[in-house]
Short mmCIF file of C-alpha atoms in Angstrom, two decimals:
data_model
loop_
_atom_site.label_atom_id
_atom_site.label_comp_id
_atom_site.label_asym_id
_atom_site.label_seq_id
_atom_site.Cartn_x
_atom_site.Cartn_y
_atom_site.Cartn_z
CA UNK G 1267 0.00 0.00 0.00
CA UNK G 1268 1.53 3.32 -1.09
CA UNK G 1269 0.83 6.27 1.17
CA UNK G 1270 -0.15 9.59 -0.35
CA UNK G 1271 1.70 12.67 0.99
CA UNK G 1272 -0.33 15.10 3.08
CA UNK G 1273 -0.09 18.86 2.49
CA UNK G 1274 0.39 20.87 5.68
CA UNK G 1275 0.79 24.54 4.86
CA UNK G 1276 3.50 24.79 2.22
CA UNK G 1277 5.02 21.43 3.19
CA UNK G 1278 4.31 17.94 1.93
CA UNK G 1279 4.51 15.20 4.55
CA UNK G 1280 5.19 11.73 3.24
CA UNK G 1281 7.58 9.58 1.22
CA UNK G 1282 10.01 11.49 -0.97
CA UNK G 1283 9.70 14.70 1.01
CA UNK G 1284 11.90 16.18 3.77
CA UNK G 1285 10.98 15.18 7.29
CA UNK G 1286 8.41 17.54 8.81
CA UNK G 1287 9.98 18.49 12.14
CA UNK G 1288 7.57 19.73 14.81
CA UNK G 1289 8.84 21.50 17.92
CA UNK G 1290 6.30 20.66 20.62
CA UNK G 1291 6.11 23.67 22.92
CA UNK G 1292 2.99 22.26 24.55
CA UNK G 1293 2.69 23.82 28.00
CA UNK G 1294 6.43 24.36 28.46
CA UNK G 1295 5.79 28.09 28.20
CA UNK G 1296 4.44 27.80 31.78
CA UNK G 1297 1.72 30.32 30.96
CA UNK G 1298 4.16 33.06 29.89
CA UNK G 1299 3.81 34.48 26.37
CA UNK G 1300 7.42 35.67 26.29
CA UNK G 1301 8.57 32.11 27.04
CA UNK G 1302 6.41 30.88 24.17
CA UNK G 1303 7.95 33.40 21.80
CA UNK G 1304 11.45 32.48 22.95
CA UNK G 1305 10.66 28.83 22.18
CA UNK G 1306 9.35 29.80 18.74
CA UNK G 1307 12.71 31.50 18.18
CA UNK G 1308 14.49 28.29 19.21
CA UNK G 1309 12.46 26.25 16.71
CA UNK G 1310 13.10 28.72 13.90
CA UNK G 1311 16.86 28.86 14.50
CA UNK G 1312 17.05 25.05 14.61
CA UNK G 1313 15.32 24.73 11.24
CA UNK G 1314 12.01 23.18 12.30
CA UNK G 1315 8.93 23.42 10.10
CA UNK G 1316 6.31 23.84 12.81
CA UNK G 1317 5.63 24.63 16.45
CA UNK G 1318 2.81 22.98 18.36
CA UNK G 1319 0.90 23.96 21.49
CA UNK G 1320 -1.85 22.40 23.59
CA UNK G 1321 -5.28 23.98 23.94
CA UNK G 1322 -7.71 23.08 26.70
CA UNK G 1323 -10.96 24.25 28.20
CA UNK G 1324 -9.83 23.34 31.73
CA UNK G 1325 -13.31 22.90 33.22
CA UNK G 1326 -14.05 20.28 30.55
CA UNK G 1327 -10.70 18.61 29.90
CA UNK G 1328 -9.47 18.23 33.49
CA UNK G 1329 -10.48 14.82 34.92
CA UNK G 1330 -13.05 15.23 37.67
CA UNK G 1331 -10.97 13.26 40.17
CA UNK G 1332 -8.00 15.60 39.61
CA UNK G 1333 -9.70 18.99 39.73
CA UNK G 1334 -9.50 19.64 43.47
CA UNK G 1335 -6.17 18.01 44.23
CA UNK G 1336 -3.69 20.45 45.74
CA UNK G 1337 -0.53 21.18 43.77
CA UNK G 1338 2.62 23.09 44.66
CA UNK G 1339 3.43 25.53 41.85
CA UNK G 1340 5.73 28.52 41.29
CA UNK G 1341 2.64 30.65 41.96
CA UNK G 1342 1.85 29.02 45.30
CA UNK G 1343 -0.35 26.13 46.38
CA UNK G 1344 -3.45 25.78 44.24
CA UNK G 1345 -5.85 23.13 42.99
CA UNK G 1346 -4.99 21.27 39.81
CA UNK G 1347 -7.89 23.03 38.06
CA UNK G 1348 -6.62 26.44 39.16
CA UNK G 1349 -3.18 25.49 37.86
CA UNK G 1350 -4.64 24.50 34.48
CA UNK G 1351 -6.39 27.86 34.22
CA UNK G 1352 -3.18 29.64 35.23
CA UNK G 1353 -1.11 28.27 32.35
CA UNK G 1354 -3.81 28.34 29.64
CA UNK G 1355 -3.47 30.84 26.79
CA UNK G 1356 -6.49 32.72 25.42
CA UNK G 1357 -7.35 34.84 22.39
CA UNK G 1358 -4.73 37.52 22.89
CA UNK G 1359 -1.87 35.08 23.35
CA UNK G 1360 -2.81 32.91 20.38
CA UNK G 1361 -3.28 35.93 18.14
CA UNK G 1362 0.31 36.89 18.95
CA UNK G 1363 1.54 33.29 18.59
CA UNK G 1364 0.01 33.11 15.11
CA UNK G 1365 1.57 36.42 14.11
CA UNK G 1366 4.99 35.64 15.56
CA UNK G 1367 5.14 32.11 14.10
CA UNK G 1368 4.35 33.47 10.64
CA UNK G 1369 7.03 36.13 11.07
CA UNK G 1370 9.54 33.38 11.85
CA UNK G 1371 8.44 31.26 8.88
CA UNK G 1372 6.90 28.48 10.98
CA UNK G 1373 3.61 26.64 10.77
CA UNK G 1374 1.74 26.53 14.08
CA UNK G 1375 -1.08 24.42 15.41
CA UNK G 1376 -2.12 22.74 18.63
CA UNK G 1377 -3.61 19.66 20.23
CA UNK G 1378 -7.19 20.49 21.25
CA UNK G 1379 -8.32 18.50 24.28
CA UNK G 1380 -12.06 19.18 23.94
CA UNK G 1381 -14.60 20.26 21.32
CA UNK G 1382 -14.71 23.97 22.34
CA UNK G 1383 -10.93 24.05 21.90
CA UNK G 1384 -11.35 22.82 18.31
CA UNK G 1385 -13.70 25.75 17.69
CA UNK G 1386 -11.21 28.12 19.35
CA UNK G 1387 -8.32 26.94 17.17
CA UNK G 1388 -10.42 27.12 14.02
CA UNK G 1389 -11.18 30.74 14.86
CA UNK G 1390 -7.45 31.36 15.00
CA UNK G 1391 -6.87 29.83 11.58
CA UNK G 1392 -4.66 26.83 12.34
CA UNK G 1393 -3.56 24.92 9.22
CA UNK G 1394 -3.78 21.50 10.92
CA UNK G 1395 -4.79 19.82 14.15
CA UNK G 1396 -2.88 17.36 16.34
CA UNK G 1397 -4.65 14.63 18.27
CA UNK G 1398 -2.81 13.89 21.51
CA UNK G 1399 -2.39 10.23 22.46
CA UNK G 1400 -4.62 10.83 25.49
CA UNK G 1401 -7.46 11.92 23.18
CA UNK G 1402 -7.44 9.07 20.68
CA UNK G 1403 -10.53 7.45 22.26
CA UNK G 1404 -12.53 10.71 22.48
CA UNK G 1405 -14.91 10.05 19.59
CA UNK G 1406 -16.78 13.37 19.92
CA UNK G 1407 -13.47 15.23 19.66
CA UNK G 1408 -12.36 13.14 16.68
CA UNK G 1409 -15.65 13.80 14.91
CA UNK G 1410 -15.32 17.55 15.49
CA UNK G 1411 -11.77 17.46 14.10
CA UNK G 1412 -12.89 15.48 11.05
CA UNK G 1413 -15.54 18.10 10.33
CA UNK G 1414 -12.90 20.86 10.08
CA UNK G 1415 -11.52 19.28 6.92
CA UNK G 1416 -7.99 20.18 8.09
CA UNK G 1417 -5.02 17.80 8.01
CA UNK G 1418 -4.87 15.71 11.17
CA UNK G 1419 -1.76 14.43 12.92
CA UNK G 1420 -2.78 11.62 15.27
CA UNK G 1421 -0.50 10.27 18.00
CA UNK G 1422 -0.91 6.64 19.00
CA UNK G 1423 0.76 6.40 22.42
CA UNK G 1424 -0.94 4.48 25.28
CA UNK G 1425 -3.30 2.94 22.69
CA UNK G 1426 -4.21 -0.56 21.59
CA UNK G 1427 -4.34 -1.39 17.91
CA UNK G 1428 -8.13 -1.69 18.22
CA UNK G 1429 -8.30 1.86 19.58
CA UNK G 1430 -6.13 3.11 16.72
CA UNK G 1431 -8.36 1.27 14.21
CA UNK G 1432 -11.44 2.99 15.63
CA UNK G 1433 -9.79 6.41 15.62
CA UNK G 1434 -8.66 6.07 11.99
CA UNK G 1435 -12.11 4.84 10.97
CA UNK G 1436 -13.62 7.89 12.71
CA UNK G 1437 -11.39 10.58 11.15
CA UNK G 1438 -10.78 8.88 7.79
CA UNK G 1439 -7.47 8.35 6.01
CA UNK G 1440 -7.53 11.42 3.79
CA UNK G 1441 -5.22 14.14 5.12
CA UNK G 1442 -4.08 11.92 7.99
CA UNK G 1443 -0.58 11.54 9.40
CA UNK G 1444 -0.13 8.94 12.14
CA UNK G 1445 2.56 9.37 14.79
CA UNK G 1446 4.00 6.36 16.53
CA UNK G 1447 4.59 7.17 20.20
CA UNK G 1448 5.08 5.61 23.62
CA UNK G 1449 3.58 7.84 26.31
CA UNK G 1450 6.13 7.69 29.11
CA UNK G 1451 8.12 10.74 30.21
CA UNK G 1452 10.99 10.23 29.79
CA UNK G 1453 10.82 7.19 27.52
CA UNK G 1454 12.98 4.13 28.14
CA UNK G 1455 14.52 3.37 24.71
CA UNK G 1456 13.70 -0.31 25.25
CA UNK G 1457 10.02 0.67 25.00
CA UNK G 1458 10.37 2.82 21.87
CA UNK G 1459 9.31 -0.08 19.59
CA UNK G 1460 10.27 1.85 16.44
CA UNK G 1461 9.29 -0.99 14.13
CA UNK G 1462 5.72 0.15 14.76
CA UNK G 1463 6.45 2.85 12.16
CA UNK G 1464 6.39 0.11 9.50
CA UNK G 1465 3.42 -1.64 11.13
CA UNK G 1466 1.28 1.51 11.06
CA UNK G 1467 2.28 2.37 7.49
CA UNK G 1468 1.45 -1.11 6.22
CA UNK G 1469 -1.84 -1.27 8.10
CA UNK G 1470 -3.25 2.15 7.22
CA UNK G 1471 -1.42 3.32 4.09
CA UNK G 1472 -0.83 6.86 5.39
CA UNK G 1473 2.34 8.82 6.21
CA UNK G 1474 3.74 7.85 9.60
CA UNK G 1475 5.95 9.88 11.90
CA UNK G 1476 7.43 9.56 15.36
CA UNK G 1477 6.61 11.57 18.48
CA UNK G 1478 9.45 11.06 20.94
CA UNK G 1479 9.57 11.53 24.70
CA UNK G 1480 13.04 10.12 25.31
CA UNK G 1481 16.09 12.00 26.48
CA UNK G 1482 18.83 12.40 23.89
CA UNK G 1483 18.70 12.14 20.12
CA UNK G 1484 19.46 8.53 19.21
CA UNK G 1485 15.93 7.11 19.19
CA UNK G 1486 14.51 9.98 17.15
CA UNK G 1487 17.32 9.73 14.61
CA UNK G 1488 16.78 5.97 14.36
CA UNK G 1489 13.10 6.67 13.63
CA UNK G 1490 14.10 8.85 10.69
CA UNK G 1491 16.44 6.11 9.46
CA UNK G 1492 13.52 3.67 9.61
CA UNK G 1493 11.43 5.93 7.40
CA UNK G 1494 9.49 8.27 9.68
CA UNK G 1495 7.99 11.10 7.61
CA UNK G 1496 7.50 13.51 10.52
CA UNK G 1497 9.28 14.00 13.81
CA UNK G 1498 7.97 15.69 16.94
CA UNK G 1499 9.94 16.46 20.09
CA UNK G 1500 9.11 18.56 23.14
CA UNK G 1501 11.36 21.59 23.53
CA UNK G 1502 12.27 23.75 26.52
CA UNK G 1503 14.48 26.68 27.36
CA UNK G 1504 15.91 24.71 30.29
CA UNK G 1505 15.19 21.10 31.31
CA UNK G 1506 15.49 22.13 34.96
CA UNK G 1507 12.46 24.46 34.71
CA UNK G 1508 9.38 23.66 36.78
CA UNK G 1509 6.75 21.58 34.99
CA UNK G 1510 5.92 18.01 34.01
CA UNK G 1511 7.25 18.01 30.43
CA UNK G 1512 10.56 19.85 30.73
CA UNK G 1513 12.61 16.81 31.78
CA UNK G 1514 11.73 14.89 28.58
CA UNK G 1515 12.31 17.92 26.34
CA UNK G 1516 15.21 19.09 24.19
CA UNK G 1517 17.05 22.27 25.01
CA UNK G 1518 18.00 24.66 22.16
CA UNK G 1519 21.38 23.07 21.39
CA UNK G 1520 19.86 19.58 21.33
CA UNK G 1521 17.10 20.64 18.97
CA UNK G 1522 19.58 22.25 16.58
CA UNK G 1523 21.68 19.08 16.54
CA UNK G 1524 18.60 16.95 15.98
CA UNK G 1525 17.43 18.87 12.91
CA UNK G 1526 20.98 18.97 11.52
CA UNK G 1527 21.36 15.20 11.89
CA UNK G 1528 17.90 14.50 10.44
CA UNK G 1529 18.94 16.28 7.24
CA UNK G 1530 22.24 14.35 7.10
CA UNK G 1531 20.37 11.05 7.48
CA UNK G 1532 17.88 11.98 4.75
CA UNK G 1533 20.74 12.75 2.39
CA UNK G 1534 22.55 9.55 3.32
CA UNK G 1535 19.54 7.29 2.72
CA UNK G 1536 19.66 7.93 -1.03
CA UNK G 1537 17.29 6.32 -3.52
CA UNK G 1538 18.32 2.64 -3.36
CA UNK G 1539 19.66 2.58 -6.94
CA UNK G 1540 23.21 1.19 -7.09
CA UNK G 1541 25.65 3.42 -8.95
CA UNK G 1542 29.36 4.18 -9.09
CA UNK G 1543 29.86 7.75 -7.94
CA UNK G 1544 32.31 10.08 -9.62
CA UNK G 1545 34.15 10.31 -6.29
CA UNK G 1546 34.78 6.53 -6.51
CA UNK G 1547 36.49 6.63 -9.91
CA UNK G 1548 39.88 7.52 -8.48
CA UNK G 1549 39.92 4.71 -5.89
CA UNK G 1550 38.45 2.37 -8.50
CA UNK G 1551 41.35 2.98 -10.88
CA UNK G 1552 43.93 2.86 -8.08
CA UNK G 1553 42.72 -0.17 -6.14
CA UNK G 1554 41.07 -2.55 -8.62
CA UNK G 1555 43.53 -5.12 -9.98
CA UNK G 1556 41.04 -7.19 -11.96
CA UNK G 1557 38.63 -5.46 -14.35
#
């Protein structure tokens, strides 16, 4: 089954096209717009194609059992629901994020965690939507995303194959990119299971990428070598910052190295057609005794 590339903004995602590298800012801005803009700068300098955020309606998306649990935060002790409201961006912030991302030449979109967040992001003109692994079984959300007609990037962490089957059946295969993922933070490389990239491609016939939560670069680079068409990694200004995702994120230098090495790997993979390169002619003449 041959997968058809998916157009996201001015980029094609799929076989024969450069890897679509997504810098996942998520909630690593810690509710500060200037941190978000600094992370957009990091993604642009590194050579990424997109930045991604997370959008929630906290009163809907926060699990009921978690809402009133007390949490120590940089802003004092507060309930988990209060914390979620504290770090959530609204209209003003996303208007500036859209403007600033465009200025830096980056696509931007987000993972909506509830149906009102889909409507919010549509109002702000996102070019695609990302389905977080945690949301893959939320059929109402998937149906709302399908109705937008926008390209969908769907992560498959913490999911059974039956759950993935149902999600793909719900959203359809047109304009769909699947992302293999394992939802542990940080990821143990022994649980990366990168051969799932081939499994998903063969099963669904759509472009497949990798969303990584490991520390370091090796697993993500191996995913590209195995044929991932898109690559997503969390990014941070400093892994020591307060927050749940910073520890499994790449700092600016790591992100720059990742994108650099992705492009080297793409070049090195070639086209699979055996040839004698011009650079080999000298050694060929010098070293071959029998012709």
